[in-house]
CSV table of C-alpha atoms and ligand atoms in Angstrom, one decimal:
chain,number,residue,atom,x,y,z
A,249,UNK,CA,11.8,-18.2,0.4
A,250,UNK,CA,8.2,-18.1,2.0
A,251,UNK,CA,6.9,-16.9,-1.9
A,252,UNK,CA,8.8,-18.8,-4.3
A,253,UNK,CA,6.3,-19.8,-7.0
A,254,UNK,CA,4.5,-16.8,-6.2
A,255,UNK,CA,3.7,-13.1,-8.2
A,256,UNK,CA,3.2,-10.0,-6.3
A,257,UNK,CA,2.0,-7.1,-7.9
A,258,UNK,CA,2.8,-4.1,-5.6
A,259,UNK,CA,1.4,-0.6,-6.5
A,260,UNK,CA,3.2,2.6,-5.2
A,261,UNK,CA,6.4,0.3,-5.4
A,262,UNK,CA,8.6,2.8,-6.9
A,263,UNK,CA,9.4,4.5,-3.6
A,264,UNK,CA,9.3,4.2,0.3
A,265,UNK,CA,6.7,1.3,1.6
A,266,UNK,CA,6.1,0.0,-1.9
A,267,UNK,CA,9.5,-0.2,-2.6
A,268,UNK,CA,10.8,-1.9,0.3
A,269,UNK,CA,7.8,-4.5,-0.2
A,270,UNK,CA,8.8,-5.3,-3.7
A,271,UNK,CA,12.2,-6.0,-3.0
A,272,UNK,CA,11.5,-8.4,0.1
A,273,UNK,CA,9.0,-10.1,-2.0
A,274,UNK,CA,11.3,-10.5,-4.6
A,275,UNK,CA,14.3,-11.1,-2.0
A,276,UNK,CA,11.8,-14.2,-1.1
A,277,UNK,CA,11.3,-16.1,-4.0
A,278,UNK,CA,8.2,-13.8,-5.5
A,279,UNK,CA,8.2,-12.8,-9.2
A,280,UNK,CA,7.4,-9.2,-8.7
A,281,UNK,CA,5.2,-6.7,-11.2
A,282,UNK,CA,6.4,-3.0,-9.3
A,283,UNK,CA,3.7,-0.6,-10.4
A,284,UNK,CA,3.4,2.8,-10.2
A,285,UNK,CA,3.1,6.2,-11.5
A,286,UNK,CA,6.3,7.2,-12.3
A,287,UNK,CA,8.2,4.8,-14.6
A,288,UNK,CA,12.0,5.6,-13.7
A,289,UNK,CA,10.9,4.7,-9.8
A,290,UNK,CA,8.8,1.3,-11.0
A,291,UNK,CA,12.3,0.7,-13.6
A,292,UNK,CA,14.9,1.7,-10.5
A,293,UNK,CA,12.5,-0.8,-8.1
A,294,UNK,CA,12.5,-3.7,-10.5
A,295,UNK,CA,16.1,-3.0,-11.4
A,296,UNK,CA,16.7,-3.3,-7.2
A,297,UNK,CA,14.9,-6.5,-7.2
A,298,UNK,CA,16.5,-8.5,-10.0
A,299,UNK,CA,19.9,-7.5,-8.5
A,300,UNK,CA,18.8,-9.3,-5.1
A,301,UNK,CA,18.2,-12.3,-7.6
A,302,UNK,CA,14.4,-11.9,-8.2
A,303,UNK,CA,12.4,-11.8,-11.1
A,304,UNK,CA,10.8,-8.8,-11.7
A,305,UNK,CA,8.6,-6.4,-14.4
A,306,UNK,CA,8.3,-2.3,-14.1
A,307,UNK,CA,5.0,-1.2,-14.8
A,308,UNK,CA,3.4,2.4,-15.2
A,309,UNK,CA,0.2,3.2,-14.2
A,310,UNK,CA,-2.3,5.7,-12.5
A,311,UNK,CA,-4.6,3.3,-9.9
A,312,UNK,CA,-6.9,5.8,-10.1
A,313,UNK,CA,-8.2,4.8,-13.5
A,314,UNK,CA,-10.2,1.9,-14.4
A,315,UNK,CA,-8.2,1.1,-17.9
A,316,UNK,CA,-4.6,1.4,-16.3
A,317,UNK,CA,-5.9,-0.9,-13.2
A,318,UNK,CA,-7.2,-3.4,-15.7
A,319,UNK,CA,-4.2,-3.6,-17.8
A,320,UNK,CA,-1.7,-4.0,-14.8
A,321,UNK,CA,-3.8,-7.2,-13.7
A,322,UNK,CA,-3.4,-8.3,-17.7
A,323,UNK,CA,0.2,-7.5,-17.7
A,324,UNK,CA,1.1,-9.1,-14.7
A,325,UNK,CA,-1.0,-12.2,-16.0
A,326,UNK,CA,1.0,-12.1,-19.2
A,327,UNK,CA,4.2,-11.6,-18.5
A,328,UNK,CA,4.6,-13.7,-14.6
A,329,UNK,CA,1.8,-16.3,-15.4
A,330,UNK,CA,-0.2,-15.2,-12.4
A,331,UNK,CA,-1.3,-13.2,-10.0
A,332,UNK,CA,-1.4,-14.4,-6.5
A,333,UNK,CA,-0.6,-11.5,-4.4
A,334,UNK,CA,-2.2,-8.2,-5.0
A,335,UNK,CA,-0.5,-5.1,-2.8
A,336,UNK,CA,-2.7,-2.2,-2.7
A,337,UNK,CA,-0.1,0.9,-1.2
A,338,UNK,CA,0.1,3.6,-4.1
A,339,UNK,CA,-1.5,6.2,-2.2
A,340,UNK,CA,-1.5,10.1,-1.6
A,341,UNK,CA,-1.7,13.0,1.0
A,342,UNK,CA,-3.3,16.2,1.7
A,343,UNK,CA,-2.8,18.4,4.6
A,344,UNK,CA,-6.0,20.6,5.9
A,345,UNK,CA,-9.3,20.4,7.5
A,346,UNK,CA,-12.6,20.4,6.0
A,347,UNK,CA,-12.6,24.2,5.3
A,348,UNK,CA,-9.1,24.1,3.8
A,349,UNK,CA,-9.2,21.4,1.5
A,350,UNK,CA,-11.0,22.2,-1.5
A,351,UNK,CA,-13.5,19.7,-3.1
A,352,UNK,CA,-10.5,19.1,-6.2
A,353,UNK,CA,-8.1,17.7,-3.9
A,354,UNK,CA,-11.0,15.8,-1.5
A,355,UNK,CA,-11.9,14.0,-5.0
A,356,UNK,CA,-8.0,13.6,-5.8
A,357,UNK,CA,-7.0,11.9,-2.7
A,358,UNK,CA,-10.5,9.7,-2.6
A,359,UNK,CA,-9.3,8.8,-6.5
A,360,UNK,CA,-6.0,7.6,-5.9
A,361,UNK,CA,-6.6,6.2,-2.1
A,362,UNK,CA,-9.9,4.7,-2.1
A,363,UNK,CA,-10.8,4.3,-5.8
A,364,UNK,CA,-7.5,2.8,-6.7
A,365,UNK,CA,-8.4,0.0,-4.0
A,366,UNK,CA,-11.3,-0.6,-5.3
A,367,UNK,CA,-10.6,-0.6,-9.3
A,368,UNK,CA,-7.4,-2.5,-8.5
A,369,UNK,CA,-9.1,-5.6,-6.3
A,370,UNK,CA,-12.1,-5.2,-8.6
A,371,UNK,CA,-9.7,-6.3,-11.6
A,372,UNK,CA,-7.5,-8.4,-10.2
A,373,UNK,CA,-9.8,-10.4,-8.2
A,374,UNK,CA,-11.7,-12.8,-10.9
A,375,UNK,CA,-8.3,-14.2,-11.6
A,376,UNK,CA,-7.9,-15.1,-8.0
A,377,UNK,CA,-11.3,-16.4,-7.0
A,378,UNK,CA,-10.8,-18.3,-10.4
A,379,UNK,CA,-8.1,-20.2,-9.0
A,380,UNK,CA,-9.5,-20.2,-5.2
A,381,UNK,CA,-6.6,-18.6,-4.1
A,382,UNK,CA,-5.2,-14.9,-3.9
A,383,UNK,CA,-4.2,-12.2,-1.4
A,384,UNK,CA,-4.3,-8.6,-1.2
A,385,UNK,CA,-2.8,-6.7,1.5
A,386,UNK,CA,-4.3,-2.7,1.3
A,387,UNK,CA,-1.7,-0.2,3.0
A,388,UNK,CA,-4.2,2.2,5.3
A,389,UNK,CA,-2.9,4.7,8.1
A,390,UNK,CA,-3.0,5.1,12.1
A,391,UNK,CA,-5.2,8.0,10.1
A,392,UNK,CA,-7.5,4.9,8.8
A,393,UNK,CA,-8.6,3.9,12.9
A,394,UNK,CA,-7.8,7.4,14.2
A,395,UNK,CA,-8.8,11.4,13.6
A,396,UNK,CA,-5.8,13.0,12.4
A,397,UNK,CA,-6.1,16.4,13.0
A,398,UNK,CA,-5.6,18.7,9.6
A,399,UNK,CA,-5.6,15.8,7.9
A,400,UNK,CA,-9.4,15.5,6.8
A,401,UNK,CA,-9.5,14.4,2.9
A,402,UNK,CA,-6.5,11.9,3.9
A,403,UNK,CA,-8.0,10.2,7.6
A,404,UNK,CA,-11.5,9.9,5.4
A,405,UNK,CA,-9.4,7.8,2.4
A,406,UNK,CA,-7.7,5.8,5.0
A,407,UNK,CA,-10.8,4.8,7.1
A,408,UNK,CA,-12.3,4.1,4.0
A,409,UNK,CA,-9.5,1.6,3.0
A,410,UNK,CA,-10.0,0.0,6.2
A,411,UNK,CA,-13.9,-0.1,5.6
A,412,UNK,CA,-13.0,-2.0,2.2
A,413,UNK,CA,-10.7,-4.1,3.7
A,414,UNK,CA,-13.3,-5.7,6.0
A,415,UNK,CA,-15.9,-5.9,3.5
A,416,UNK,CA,-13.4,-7.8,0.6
A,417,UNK,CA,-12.6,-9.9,3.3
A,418,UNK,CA,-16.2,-11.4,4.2
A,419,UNK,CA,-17.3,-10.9,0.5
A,420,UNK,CA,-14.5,-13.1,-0.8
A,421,UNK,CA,-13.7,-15.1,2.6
A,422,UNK,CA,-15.5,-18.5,0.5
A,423,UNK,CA,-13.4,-17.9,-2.2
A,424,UNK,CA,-10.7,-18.1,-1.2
A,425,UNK,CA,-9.0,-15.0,-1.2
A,426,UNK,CA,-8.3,-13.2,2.3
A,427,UNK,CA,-8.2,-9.4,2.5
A,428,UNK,CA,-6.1,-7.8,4.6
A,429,UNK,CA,-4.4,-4.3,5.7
A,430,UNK,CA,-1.6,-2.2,7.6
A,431,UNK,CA,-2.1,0.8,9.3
A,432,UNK,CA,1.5,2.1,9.5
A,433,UNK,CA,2.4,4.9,12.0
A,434,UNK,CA,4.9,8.0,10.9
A,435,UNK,CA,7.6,6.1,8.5
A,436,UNK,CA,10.4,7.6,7.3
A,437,UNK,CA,9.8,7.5,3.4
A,438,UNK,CA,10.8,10.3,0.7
A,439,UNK,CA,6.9,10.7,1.6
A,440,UNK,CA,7.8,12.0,4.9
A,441,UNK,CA,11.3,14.0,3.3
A,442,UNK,CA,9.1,15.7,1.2
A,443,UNK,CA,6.3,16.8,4.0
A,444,UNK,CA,9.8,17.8,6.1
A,445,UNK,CA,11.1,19.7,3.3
A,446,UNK,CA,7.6,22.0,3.2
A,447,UNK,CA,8.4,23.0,7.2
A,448,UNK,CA,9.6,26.4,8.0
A,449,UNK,CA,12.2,24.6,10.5
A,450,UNK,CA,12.6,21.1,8.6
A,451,UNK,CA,15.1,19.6,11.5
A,452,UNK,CA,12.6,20.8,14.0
A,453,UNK,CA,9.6,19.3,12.1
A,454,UNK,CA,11.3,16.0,12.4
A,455,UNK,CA,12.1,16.5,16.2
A,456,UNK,CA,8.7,17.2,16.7
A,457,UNK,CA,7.6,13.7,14.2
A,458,UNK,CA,9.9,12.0,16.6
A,459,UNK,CA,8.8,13.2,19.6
A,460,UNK,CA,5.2,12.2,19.5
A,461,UNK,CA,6.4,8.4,18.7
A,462,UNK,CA,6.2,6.5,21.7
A,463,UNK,CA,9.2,4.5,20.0
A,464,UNK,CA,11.2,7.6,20.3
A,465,UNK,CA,12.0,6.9,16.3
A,466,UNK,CA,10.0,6.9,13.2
A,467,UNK,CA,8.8,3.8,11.4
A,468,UNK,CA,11.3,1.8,8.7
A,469,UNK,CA,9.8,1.0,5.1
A,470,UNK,CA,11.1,-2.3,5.8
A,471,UNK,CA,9.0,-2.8,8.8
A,472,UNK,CA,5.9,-2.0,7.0
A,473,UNK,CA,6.9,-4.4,4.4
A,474,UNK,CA,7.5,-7.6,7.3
A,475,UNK,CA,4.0,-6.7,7.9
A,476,UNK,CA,2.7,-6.8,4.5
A,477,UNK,CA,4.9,-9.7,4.0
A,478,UNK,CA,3.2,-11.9,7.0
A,479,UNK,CA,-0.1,-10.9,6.0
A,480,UNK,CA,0.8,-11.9,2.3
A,481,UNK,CA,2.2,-15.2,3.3
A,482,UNK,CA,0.7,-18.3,4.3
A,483,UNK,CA,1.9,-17.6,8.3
A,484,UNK,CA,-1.3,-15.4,8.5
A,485,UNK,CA,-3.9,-18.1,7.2
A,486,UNK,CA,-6.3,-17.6,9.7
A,487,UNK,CA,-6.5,-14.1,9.0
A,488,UNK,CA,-8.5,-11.7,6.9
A,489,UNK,CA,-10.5,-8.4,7.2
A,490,UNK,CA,-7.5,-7.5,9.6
A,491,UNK,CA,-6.2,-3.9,10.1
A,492,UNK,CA,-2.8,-4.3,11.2
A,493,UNK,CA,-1.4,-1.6,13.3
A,494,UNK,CA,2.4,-1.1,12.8
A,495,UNK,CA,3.0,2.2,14.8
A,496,UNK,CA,5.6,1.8,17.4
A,497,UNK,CA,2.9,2.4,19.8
A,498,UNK,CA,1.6,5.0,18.4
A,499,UNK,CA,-2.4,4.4,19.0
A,500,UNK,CA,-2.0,2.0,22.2
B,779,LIG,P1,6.0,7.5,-1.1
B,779,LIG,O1,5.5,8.8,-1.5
B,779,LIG,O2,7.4,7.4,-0.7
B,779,LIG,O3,5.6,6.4,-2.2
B,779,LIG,C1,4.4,6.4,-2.8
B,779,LIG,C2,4.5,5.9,-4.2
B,779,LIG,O4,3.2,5.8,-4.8
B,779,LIG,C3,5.3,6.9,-5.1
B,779,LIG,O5,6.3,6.2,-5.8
B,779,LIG,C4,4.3,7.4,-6.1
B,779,LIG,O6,4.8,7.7,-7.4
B,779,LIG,C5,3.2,6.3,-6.1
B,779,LIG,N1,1.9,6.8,-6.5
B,779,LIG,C6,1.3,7.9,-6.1
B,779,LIG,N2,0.1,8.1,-6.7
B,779,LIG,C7,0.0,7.0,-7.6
B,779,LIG,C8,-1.0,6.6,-8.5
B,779,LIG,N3,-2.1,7.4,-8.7
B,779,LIG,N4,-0.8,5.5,-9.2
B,779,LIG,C9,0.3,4.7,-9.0
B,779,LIG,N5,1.3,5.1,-8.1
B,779,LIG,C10,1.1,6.2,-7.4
B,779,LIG,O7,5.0,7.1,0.1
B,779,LIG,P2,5.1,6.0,1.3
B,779,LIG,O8,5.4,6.7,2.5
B,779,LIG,O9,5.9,4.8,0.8
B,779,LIG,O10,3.6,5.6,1.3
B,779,LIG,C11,3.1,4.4,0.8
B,779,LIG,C12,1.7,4.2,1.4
B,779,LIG,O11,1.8,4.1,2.8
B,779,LIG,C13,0.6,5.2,1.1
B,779,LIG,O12,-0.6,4.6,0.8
B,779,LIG,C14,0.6,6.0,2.4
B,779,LIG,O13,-0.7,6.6,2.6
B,779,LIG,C15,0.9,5.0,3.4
B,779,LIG,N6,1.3,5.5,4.7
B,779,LIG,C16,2.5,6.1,4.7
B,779,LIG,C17,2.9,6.6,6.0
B,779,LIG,C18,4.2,7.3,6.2
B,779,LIG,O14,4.4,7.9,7.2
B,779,LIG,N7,5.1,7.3,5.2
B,779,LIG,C19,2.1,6.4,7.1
B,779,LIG,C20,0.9,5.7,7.0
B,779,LIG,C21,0.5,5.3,5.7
């Protein structure tokens, strides 16, 4: 019960990573606020965590906008009392290089990936500095400390999240707050379903996913969430400004 006392809000948590962060935090004492676009997903994720015995709000919102960023932190404070964890993974994908990807989804996935970051720590961290205490935990990408190739708009987003990640951390290092992030390899997530779904050959597309993993598997959600988890918790004390690579080996 490494978080019991604690609230997590955690974006994106109506599916995959998110999800599987939400429900650990909650499965460890947390009073969880699951946010995310979609508000069956955010219901079905709250719904998951209260049946594993934790306490736990659905809310709906687009990180990409200032007002919905700013009314999740005011939710959260209303309705759990707090806001000691902040869990930055909602994020997006696009495949293409440069000359594929037209400016429309360039600005889309920089919205959701990098601005959502930004609006999301920008409004939830007065409450924590407040209170000299808080932790936010951004979920980045192997594509955030590595060129994936056809992958331009998204590896730019990702190093970007990294590049805030380090910067929150030394801003706010004296305040109390640490700033941390994972950089998860290929995990299996109805993310990855729905990239496998798009192949001409889906159960060769996931041979091939498989076959560049020096693991010989993909990634689990609920490995990405242990990670988030440690970095959330007071085990990781000494660290902030981290990128965390959970890959399997991926990048070594
Ligand atoms: P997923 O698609 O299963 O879940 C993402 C969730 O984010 C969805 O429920 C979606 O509704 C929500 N979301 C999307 N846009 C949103 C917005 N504007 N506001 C609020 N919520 C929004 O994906 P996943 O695989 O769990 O990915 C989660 C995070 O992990 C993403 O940031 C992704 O870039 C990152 N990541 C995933 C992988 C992977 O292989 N799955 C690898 C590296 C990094």
């Amino acid at each position: 019960m490494r978080f019991a006392g604690r609230v997590a809000l955690v974006t994106g948590a109506g599916s995959g990573i998110g999800e599987a962060a939400a429900v650990r935090f909650g499965a460890e004492g947390a009073a969880v606020a699951a946010a995310d676009l979609s508000e069956t997903a955010a219901a079905a994720t709250a719904e998951r965590v209260r049946k594993a015995g934790g306490r736990a709000i659905a809310l709906t919102a687009d990180v990409s906008q200032d007002t919905d960023c700013r009314r999740l932190v005011a939710q959260t404070l209303a309705q759990l009392g707090a806001l000691d964890i902040l869990v930055n993974n909602a994020g997006i994908g696009a495949v293409g290089t440069v000359l594929e990807t037209d400016e429309a989804t360039f600005q889309k996935v920089m919205d959701v990936n990098v601005r959502g970051t930004f609006l999301l720590s920008k409004a939830a961290l007065p409450s924590m500095i407040a209170r000299k205490a808080g932790v936010i935990v951004n979920t980045a990408s192997i594509a955030g400390v590595r060129g994936i190739p056809e992958r331009a708009a998204y590896t730019a987003s990702k190093h970007a999240i990294v590049g805030l990640t380090r910067a929150m951390a030394l801003d706010h290092v004296r305040d109390g707050v640490r700033v941390n992030c994972i950089c998860p390899g290929t995990v299996d997530t109805p993310w990855v379903g729905r990239l496998l779904d798009q192949a001409a050959d889906p159960p060769a597309a996931r041979a091939a996913l498989v076959a560049r993993q020096p693991m010989g598997r993909l990634g689990r959600a609920e490995e990405m969430a242990a990670a988030i988890l440690f970095l959330a918790s007071d085990e990781s004390s000494f660290t902030t400004g981290t990128a965390m690579l959970v890959d399997g080996g991926f990048t070594a």
